[in-house]
PDB file of C-alpha atoms and ligand atoms in Angstrom:
ATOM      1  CA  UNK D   1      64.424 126.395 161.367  1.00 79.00           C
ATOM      2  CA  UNK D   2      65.309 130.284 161.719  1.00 90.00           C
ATOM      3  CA  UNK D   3      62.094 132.285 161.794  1.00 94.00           C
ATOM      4  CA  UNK D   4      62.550 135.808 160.346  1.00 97.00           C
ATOM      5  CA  UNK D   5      61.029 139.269 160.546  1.00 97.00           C
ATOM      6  CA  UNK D   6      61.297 140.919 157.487  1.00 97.00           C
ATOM      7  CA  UNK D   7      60.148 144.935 157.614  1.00 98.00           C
ATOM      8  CA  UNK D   8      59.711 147.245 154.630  1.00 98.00           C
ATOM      9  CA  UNK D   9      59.300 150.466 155.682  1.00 98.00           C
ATOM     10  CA  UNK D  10      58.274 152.198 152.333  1.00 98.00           C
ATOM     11  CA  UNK D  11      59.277 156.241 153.844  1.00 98.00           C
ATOM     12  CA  UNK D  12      57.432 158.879 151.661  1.00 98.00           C
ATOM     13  CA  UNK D  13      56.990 156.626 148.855  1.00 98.00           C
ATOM     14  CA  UNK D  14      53.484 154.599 147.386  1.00 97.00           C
ATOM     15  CA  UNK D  15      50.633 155.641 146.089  1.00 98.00           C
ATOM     16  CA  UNK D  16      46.806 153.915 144.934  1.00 97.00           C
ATOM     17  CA  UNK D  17      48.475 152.298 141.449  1.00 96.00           C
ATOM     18  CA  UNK D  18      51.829 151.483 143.301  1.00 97.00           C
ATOM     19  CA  UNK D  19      49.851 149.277 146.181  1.00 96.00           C
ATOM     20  CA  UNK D  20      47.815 147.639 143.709  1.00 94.00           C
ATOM     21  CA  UNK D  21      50.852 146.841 141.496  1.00 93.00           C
ATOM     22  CA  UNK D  22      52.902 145.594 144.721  1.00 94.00           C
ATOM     23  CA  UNK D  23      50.307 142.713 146.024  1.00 92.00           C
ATOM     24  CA  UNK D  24      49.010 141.592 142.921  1.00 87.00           C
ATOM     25  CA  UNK D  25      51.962 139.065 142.968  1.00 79.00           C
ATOM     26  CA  UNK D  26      51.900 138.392 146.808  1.00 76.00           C
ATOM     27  CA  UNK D  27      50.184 134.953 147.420  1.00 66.00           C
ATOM     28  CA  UNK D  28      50.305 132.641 150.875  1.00 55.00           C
ATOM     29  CA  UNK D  29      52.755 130.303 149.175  1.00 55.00           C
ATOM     30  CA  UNK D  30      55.022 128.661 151.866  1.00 54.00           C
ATOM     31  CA  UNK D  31      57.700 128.733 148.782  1.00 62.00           C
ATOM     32  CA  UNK D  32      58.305 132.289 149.172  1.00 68.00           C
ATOM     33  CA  UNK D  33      58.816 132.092 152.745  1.00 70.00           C
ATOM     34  CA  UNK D  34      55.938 134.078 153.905  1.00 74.00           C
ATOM     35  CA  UNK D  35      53.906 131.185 155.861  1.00 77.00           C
ATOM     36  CA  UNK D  36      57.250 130.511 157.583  1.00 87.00           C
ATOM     37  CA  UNK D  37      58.402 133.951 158.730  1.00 93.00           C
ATOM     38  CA  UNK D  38      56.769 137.602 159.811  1.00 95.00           C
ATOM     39  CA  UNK D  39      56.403 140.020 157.423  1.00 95.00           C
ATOM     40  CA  UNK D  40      55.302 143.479 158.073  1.00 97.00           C
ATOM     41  CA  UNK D  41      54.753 146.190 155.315  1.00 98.00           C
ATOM     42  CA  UNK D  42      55.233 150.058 156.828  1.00 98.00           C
ATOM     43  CA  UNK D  43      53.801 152.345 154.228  1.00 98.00           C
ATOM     44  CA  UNK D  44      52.630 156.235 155.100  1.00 98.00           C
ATOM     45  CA  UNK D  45      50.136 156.438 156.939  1.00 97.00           C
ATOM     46  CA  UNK D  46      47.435 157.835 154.541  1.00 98.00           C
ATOM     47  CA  UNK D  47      47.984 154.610 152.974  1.00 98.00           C
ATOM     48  CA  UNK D  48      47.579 152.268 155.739  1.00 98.00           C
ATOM     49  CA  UNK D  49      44.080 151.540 155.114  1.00 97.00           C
ATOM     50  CA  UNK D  50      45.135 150.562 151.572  1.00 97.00           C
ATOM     51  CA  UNK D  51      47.378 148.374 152.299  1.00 97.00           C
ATOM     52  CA  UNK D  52      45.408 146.521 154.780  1.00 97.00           C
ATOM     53  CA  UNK D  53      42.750 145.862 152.171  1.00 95.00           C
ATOM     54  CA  UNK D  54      45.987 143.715 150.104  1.00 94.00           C
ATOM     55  CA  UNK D  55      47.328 141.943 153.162  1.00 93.00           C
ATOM     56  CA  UNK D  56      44.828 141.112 155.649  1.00 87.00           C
ATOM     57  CA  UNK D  57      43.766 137.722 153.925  1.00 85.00           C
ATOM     58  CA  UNK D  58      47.918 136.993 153.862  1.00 86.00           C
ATOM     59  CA  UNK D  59      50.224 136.322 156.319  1.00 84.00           C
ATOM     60  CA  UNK D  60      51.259 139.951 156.293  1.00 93.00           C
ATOM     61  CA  UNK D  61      51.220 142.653 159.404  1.00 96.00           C
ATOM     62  CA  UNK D  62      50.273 146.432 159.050  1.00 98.00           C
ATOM     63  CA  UNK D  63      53.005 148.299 160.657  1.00 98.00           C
ATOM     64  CA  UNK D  64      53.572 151.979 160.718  1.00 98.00           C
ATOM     65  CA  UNK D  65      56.004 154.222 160.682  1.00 98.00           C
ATOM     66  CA  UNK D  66      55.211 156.780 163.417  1.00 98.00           C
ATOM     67  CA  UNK D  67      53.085 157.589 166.012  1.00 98.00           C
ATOM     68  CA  UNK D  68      52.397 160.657 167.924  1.00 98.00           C
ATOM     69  CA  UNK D  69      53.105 160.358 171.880  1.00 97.00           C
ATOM     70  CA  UNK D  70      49.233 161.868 172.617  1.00 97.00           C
ATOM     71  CA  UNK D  71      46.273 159.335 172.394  1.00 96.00           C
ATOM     72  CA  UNK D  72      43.707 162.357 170.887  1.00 97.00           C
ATOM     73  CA  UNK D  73      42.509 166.084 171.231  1.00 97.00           C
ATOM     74  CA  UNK D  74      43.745 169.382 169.536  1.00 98.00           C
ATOM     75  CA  UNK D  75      47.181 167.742 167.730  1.00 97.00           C
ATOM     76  CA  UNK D  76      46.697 168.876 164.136  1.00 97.00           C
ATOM     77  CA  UNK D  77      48.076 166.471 161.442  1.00 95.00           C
ATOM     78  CA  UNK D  78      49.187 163.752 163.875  1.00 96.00           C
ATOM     79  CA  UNK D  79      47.714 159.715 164.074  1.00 97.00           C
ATOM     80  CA  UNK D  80      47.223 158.582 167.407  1.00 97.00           C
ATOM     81  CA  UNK D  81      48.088 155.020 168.389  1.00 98.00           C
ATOM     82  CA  UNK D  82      44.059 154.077 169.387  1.00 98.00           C
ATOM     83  CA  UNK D  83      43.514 155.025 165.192  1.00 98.00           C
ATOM     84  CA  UNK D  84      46.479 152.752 164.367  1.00 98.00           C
ATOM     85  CA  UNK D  85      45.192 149.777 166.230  1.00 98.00           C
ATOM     86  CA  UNK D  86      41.834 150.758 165.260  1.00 98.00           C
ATOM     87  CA  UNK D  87      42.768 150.127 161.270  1.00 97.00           C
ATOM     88  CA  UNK D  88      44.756 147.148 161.918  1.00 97.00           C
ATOM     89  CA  UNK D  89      48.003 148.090 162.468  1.00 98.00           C
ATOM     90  CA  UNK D  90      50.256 145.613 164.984  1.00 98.00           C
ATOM     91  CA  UNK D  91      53.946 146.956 164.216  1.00 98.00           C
ATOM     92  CA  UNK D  92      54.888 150.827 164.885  1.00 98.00           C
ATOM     93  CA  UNK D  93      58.396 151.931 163.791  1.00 98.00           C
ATOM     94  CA  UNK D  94      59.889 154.262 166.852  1.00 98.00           C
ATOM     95  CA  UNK D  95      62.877 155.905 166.861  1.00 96.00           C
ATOM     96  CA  UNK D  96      63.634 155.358 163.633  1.00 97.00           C
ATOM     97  CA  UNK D  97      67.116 157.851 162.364  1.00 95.00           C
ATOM     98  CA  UNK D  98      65.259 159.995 160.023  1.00 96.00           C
ATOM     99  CA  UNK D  99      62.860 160.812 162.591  1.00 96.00           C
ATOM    100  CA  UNK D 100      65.713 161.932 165.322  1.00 94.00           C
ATOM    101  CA  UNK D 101      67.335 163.607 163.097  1.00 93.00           C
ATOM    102  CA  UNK D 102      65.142 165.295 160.654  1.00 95.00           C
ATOM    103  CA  UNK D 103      62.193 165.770 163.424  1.00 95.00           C
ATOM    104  CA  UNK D 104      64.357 166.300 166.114  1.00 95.00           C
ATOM    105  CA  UNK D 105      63.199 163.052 168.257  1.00 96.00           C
ATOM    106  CA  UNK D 106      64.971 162.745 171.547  1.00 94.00           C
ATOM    107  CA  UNK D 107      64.908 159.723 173.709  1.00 93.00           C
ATOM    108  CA  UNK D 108      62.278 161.805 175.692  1.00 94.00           C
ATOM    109  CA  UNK D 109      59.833 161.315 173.247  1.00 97.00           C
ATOM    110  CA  UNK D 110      60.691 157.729 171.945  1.00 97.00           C
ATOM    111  CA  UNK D 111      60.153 156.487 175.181  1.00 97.00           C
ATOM    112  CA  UNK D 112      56.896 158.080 175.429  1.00 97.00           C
ATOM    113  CA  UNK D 113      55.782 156.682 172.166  1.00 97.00           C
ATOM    114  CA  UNK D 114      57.343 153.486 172.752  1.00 97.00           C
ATOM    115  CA  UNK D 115      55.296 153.018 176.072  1.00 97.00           C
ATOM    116  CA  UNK D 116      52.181 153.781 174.719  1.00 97.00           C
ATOM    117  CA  UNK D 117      52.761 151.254 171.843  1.00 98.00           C
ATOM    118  CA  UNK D 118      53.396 148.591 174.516  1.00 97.00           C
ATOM    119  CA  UNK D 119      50.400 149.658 176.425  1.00 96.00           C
ATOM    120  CA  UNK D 120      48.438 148.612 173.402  1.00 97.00           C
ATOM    121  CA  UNK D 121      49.203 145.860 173.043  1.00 97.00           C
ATOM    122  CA  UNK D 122      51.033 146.894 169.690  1.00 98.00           C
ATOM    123  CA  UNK D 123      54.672 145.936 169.277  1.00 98.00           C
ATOM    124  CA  UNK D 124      57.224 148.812 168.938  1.00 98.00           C
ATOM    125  CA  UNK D 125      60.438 148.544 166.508  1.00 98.00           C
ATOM    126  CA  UNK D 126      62.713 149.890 168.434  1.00 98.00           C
ATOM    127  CA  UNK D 127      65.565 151.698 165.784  1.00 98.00           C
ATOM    128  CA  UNK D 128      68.941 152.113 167.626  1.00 97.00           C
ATOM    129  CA  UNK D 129      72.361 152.432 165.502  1.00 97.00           C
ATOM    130  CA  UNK D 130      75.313 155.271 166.170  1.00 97.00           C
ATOM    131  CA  UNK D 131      76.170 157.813 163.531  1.00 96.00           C
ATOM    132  CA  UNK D 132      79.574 157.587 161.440  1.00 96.00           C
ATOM    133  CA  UNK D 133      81.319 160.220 163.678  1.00 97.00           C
ATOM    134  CA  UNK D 134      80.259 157.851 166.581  1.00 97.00           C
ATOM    135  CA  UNK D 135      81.762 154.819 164.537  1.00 96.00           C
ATOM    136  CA  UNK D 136      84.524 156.876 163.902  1.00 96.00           C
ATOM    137  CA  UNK D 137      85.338 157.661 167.892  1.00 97.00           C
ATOM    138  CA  UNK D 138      84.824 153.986 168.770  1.00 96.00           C
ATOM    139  CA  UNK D 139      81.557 154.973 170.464  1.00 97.00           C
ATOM    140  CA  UNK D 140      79.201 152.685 168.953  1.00 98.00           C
ATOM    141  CA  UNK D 141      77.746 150.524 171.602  1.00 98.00           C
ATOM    142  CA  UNK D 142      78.004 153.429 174.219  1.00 97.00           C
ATOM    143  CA  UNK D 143      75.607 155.332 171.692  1.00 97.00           C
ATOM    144  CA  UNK D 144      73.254 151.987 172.060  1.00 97.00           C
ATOM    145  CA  UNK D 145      73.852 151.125 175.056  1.00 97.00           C
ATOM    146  CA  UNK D 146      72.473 154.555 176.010  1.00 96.00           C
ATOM    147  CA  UNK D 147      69.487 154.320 173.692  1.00 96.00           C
ATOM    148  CA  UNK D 148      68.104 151.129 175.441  1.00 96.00           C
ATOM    149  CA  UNK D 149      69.189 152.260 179.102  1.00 96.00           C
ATOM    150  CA  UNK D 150      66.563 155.175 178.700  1.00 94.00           C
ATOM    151  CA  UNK D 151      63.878 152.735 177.718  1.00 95.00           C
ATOM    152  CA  UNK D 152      64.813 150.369 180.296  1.00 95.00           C
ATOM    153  CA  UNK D 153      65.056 153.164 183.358  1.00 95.00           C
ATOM    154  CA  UNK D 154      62.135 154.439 182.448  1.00 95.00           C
ATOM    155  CA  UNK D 155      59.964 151.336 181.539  1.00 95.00           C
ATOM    156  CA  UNK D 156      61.397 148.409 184.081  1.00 95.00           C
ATOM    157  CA  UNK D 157      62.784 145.283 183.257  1.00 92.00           C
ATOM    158  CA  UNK D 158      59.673 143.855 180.972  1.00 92.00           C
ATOM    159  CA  UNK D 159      60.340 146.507 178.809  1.00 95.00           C
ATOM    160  CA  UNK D 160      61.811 144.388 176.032  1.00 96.00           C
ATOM    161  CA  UNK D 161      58.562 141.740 176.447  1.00 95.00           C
ATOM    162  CA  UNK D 162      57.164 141.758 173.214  1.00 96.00           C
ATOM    163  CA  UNK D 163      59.266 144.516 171.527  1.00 97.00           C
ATOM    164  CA  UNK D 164      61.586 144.093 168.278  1.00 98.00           C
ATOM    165  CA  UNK D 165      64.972 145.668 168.184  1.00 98.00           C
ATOM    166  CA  UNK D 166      66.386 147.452 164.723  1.00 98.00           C
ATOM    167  CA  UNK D 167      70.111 147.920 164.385  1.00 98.00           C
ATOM    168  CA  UNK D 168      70.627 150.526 161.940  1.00 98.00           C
ATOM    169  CA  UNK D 169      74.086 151.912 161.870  1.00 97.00           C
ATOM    170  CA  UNK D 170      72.762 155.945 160.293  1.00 96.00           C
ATOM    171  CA  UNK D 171      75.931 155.991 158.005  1.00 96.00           C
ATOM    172  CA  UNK D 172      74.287 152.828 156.613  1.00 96.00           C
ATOM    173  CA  UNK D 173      70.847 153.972 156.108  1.00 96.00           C
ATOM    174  CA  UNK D 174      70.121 154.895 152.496  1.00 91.00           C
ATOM    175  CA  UNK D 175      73.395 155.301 151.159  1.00 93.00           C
ATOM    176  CA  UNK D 176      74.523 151.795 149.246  1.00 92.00           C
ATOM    177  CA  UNK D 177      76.925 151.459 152.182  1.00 92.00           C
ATOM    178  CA  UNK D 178      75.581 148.481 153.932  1.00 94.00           C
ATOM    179  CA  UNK D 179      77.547 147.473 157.618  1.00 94.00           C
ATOM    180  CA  UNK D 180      80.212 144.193 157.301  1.00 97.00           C
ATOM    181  CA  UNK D 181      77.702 141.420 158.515  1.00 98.00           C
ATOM    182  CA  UNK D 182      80.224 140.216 161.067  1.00 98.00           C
ATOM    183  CA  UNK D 183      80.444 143.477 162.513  1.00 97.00           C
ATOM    184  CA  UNK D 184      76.934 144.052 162.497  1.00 98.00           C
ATOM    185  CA  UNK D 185      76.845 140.371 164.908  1.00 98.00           C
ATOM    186  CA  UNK D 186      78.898 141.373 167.132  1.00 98.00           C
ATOM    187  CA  UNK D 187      76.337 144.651 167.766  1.00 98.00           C
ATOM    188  CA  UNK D 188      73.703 142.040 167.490  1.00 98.00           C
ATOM    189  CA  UNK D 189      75.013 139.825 170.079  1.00 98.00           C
ATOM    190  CA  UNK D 190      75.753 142.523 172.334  1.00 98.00           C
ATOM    191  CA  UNK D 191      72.650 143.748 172.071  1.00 98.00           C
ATOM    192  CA  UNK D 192      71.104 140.730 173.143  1.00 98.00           C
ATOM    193  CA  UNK D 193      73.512 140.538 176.045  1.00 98.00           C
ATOM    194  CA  UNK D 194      71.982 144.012 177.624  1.00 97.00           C
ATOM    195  CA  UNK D 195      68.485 142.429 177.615  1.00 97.00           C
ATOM    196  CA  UNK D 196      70.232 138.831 178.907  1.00 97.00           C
ATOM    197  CA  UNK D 197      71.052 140.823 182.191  1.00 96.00           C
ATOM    198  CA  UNK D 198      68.222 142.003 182.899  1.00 95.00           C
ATOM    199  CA  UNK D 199      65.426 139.687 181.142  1.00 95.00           C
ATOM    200  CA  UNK D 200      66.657 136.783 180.293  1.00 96.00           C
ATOM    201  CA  UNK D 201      63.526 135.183 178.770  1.00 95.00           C
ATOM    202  CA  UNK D 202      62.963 138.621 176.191  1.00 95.00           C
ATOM    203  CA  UNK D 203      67.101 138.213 175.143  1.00 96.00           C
ATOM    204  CA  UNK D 204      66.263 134.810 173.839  1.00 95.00           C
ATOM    205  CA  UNK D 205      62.817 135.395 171.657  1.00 95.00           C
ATOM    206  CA  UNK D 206      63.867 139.127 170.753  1.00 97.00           C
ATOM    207  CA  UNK D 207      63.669 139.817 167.353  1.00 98.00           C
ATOM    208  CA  UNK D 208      66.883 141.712 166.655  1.00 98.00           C
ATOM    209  CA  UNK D 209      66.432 143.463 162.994  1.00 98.00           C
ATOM    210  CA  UNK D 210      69.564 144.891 160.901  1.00 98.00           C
ATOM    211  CA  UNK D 211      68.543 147.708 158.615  1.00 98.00           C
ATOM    212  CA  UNK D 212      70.986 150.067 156.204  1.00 97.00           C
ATOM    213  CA  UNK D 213      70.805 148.993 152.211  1.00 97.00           C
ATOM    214  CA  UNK D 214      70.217 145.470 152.037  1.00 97.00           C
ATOM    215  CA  UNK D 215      69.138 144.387 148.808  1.00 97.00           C
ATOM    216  CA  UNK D 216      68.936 140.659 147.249  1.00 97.00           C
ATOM    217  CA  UNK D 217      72.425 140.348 146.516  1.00 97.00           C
ATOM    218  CA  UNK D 218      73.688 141.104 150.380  1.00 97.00           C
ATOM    219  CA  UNK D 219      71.003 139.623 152.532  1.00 98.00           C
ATOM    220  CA  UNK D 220      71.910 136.178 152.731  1.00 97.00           C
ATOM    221  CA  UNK D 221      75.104 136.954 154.384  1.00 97.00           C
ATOM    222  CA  UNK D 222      72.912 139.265 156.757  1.00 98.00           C
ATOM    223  CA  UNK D 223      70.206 136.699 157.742  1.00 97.00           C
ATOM    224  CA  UNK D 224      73.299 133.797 158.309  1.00 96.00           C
ATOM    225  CA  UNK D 225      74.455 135.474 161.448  1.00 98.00           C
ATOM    226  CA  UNK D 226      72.867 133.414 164.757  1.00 97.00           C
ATOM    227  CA  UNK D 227      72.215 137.192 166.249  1.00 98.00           C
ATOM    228  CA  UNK D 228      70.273 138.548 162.870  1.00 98.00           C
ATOM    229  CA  UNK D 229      66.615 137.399 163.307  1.00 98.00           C
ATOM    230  CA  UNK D 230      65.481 139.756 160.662  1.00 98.00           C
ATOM    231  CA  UNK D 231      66.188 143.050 158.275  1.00 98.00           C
ATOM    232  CA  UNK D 232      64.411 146.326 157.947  1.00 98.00           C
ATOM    233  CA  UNK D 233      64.197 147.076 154.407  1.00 98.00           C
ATOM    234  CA  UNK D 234      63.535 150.708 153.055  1.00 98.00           C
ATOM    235  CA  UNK D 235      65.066 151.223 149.624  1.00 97.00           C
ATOM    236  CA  UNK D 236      64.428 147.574 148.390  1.00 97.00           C
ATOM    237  CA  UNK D 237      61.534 147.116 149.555  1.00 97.00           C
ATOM    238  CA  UNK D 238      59.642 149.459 147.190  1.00 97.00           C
ATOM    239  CA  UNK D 239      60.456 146.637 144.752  1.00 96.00           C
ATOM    240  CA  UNK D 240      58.356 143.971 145.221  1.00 94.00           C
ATOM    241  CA  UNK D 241      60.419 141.817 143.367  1.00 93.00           C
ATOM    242  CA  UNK D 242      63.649 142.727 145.092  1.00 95.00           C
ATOM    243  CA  UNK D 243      61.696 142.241 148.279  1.00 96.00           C
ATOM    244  CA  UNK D 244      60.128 138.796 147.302  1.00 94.00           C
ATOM    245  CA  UNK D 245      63.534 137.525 146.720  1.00 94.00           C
ATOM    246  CA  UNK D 246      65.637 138.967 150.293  1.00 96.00           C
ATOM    247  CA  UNK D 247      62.424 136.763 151.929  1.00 94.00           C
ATOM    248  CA  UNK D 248      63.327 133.825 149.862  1.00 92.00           C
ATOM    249  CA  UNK D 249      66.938 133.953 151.126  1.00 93.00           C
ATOM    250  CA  UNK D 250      65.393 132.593 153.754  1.00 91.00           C
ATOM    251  CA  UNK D 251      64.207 129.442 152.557  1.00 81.00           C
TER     252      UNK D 251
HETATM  253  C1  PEP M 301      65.453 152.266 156.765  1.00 90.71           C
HETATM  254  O1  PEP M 301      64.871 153.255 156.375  1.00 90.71           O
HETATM  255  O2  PEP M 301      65.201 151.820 157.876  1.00 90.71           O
HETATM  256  C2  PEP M 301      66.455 151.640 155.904  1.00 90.71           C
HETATM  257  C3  PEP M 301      67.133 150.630 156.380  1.00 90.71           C
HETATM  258  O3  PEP M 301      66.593 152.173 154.655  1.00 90.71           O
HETATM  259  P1  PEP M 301      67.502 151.577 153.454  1.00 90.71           P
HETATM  260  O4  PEP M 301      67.214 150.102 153.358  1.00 90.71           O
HETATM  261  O5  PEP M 301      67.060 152.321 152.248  1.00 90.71           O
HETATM  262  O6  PEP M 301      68.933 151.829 153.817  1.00 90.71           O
END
């Protein structure tokens, strides 16, 4: 049976009230799927702690949503990677569309983060996924391609050991406008291609994420594609309920 990784990443949403209202309805019941796949819950970080109170007795996974690329010293406001592990986190979001866009993230810098995830023995999401004006000019997998070619040249071969892949188209992202599911294979498959040539072993145990507004009604025909081994949720997620049900699709 298909083993999923579900993500929400909550963005700059949650608060005290809102995390105890989420998990009071969580339980380790296999019926909702949570025994059988991986489920990670990304909330801000001020709130990580919180959460990790809720989920550590479940079979839930911190994750967060950013890290900064310096390990500690004078970096006002930032959270360093060693804190994140140290609180229990085992999932860090990098690369994620908001961040290169609205925080000016170049592959530079992901890589940089992304490395120092690995080298903690955390597990990076990797977010890759072209713009609509890159849809538009056919560009799409030269846009990814180029995204996982930096990580790759920099990082070797193993790069992809132990890492989870996010497809998120940005015209998808928060706008009600979720991808075709066929289309969003094909990415998938070529996706896992690019690893195939150069690790075989990480192409087939890869966890290759979609993410752009899924909700309950369209994940099903998300999670039936053989490439799909899991969504990234933000939107929906911040519903429990709505996020209960896209991991019983999965049943
Ligand atoms: C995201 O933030 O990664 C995301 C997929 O958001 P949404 O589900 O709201 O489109």
């Amino acid at each position: 049976m298909k083993k999923y990784l579900f993500v929400a990443n909550w963005k700059l949403n949650g608060s005290i009230e809102f995390i105890s209202n989420y998990f009071k309805f969580f339980n380790t019941s296999s019926e909702i799927g949570l025994e059988k796949n991986i489920i990670v819950i990304a909330p801000p970080a001020i709130y990580l702690n919180e959460v990790y109170k809720n989920i550590h007795s479940m079979n839930i996974f911190l994750g967060a949503q950013n890290v900064d690329k310096n390990l500690t010293g004078a970096f006002t406001g930032e959270t360093s990677i060693l804190m994140l592990k140290d609180i229990g986190v085992k999932y860090v979001i990098v690369g994620h569309s908001e961040r290169r866009l609205l925080h000016n993230e170049n592959n530079d810098l992901i890589i940089k983060k992304f490395d120092l995830i690995k080298s903690l023995n955390l597990i990076p999401i990797l977010c890759v996924g072209e713009t609509e004006k890159e849809k538009k000019h056919g560009q799409t997998k030269i846009v990814i391609e180029e995204q996982l070619n930096c990580v790759l040249t920099a990082l070797g071969t193993s790069a992809f050991r132990n890492t989870v892949i996010a497809y998120e188209p940005v015209w998808a992202i928060g706008t009600g406008l979720s991808a075709d599911p066929k289309y969003v294979q094909c990415i998938h498959k070529f996706i896992r291609n690019y690893i195939e040539k150069y690790d075989p072993i990480s192409a087939k145990n890869i966890f290759i994420q979609y993410g752009g507004s899924i909700n309950s009604v369209n994940a099903e025909e998300f999670i039936k594609q053989p490439d799909i081994n899991g969504l990234l949720i933000g939107s929906a997620s911040l519903d429990y309920q709505e996020f209960l049900k896209i991991i019983e699709l999965s049943k």
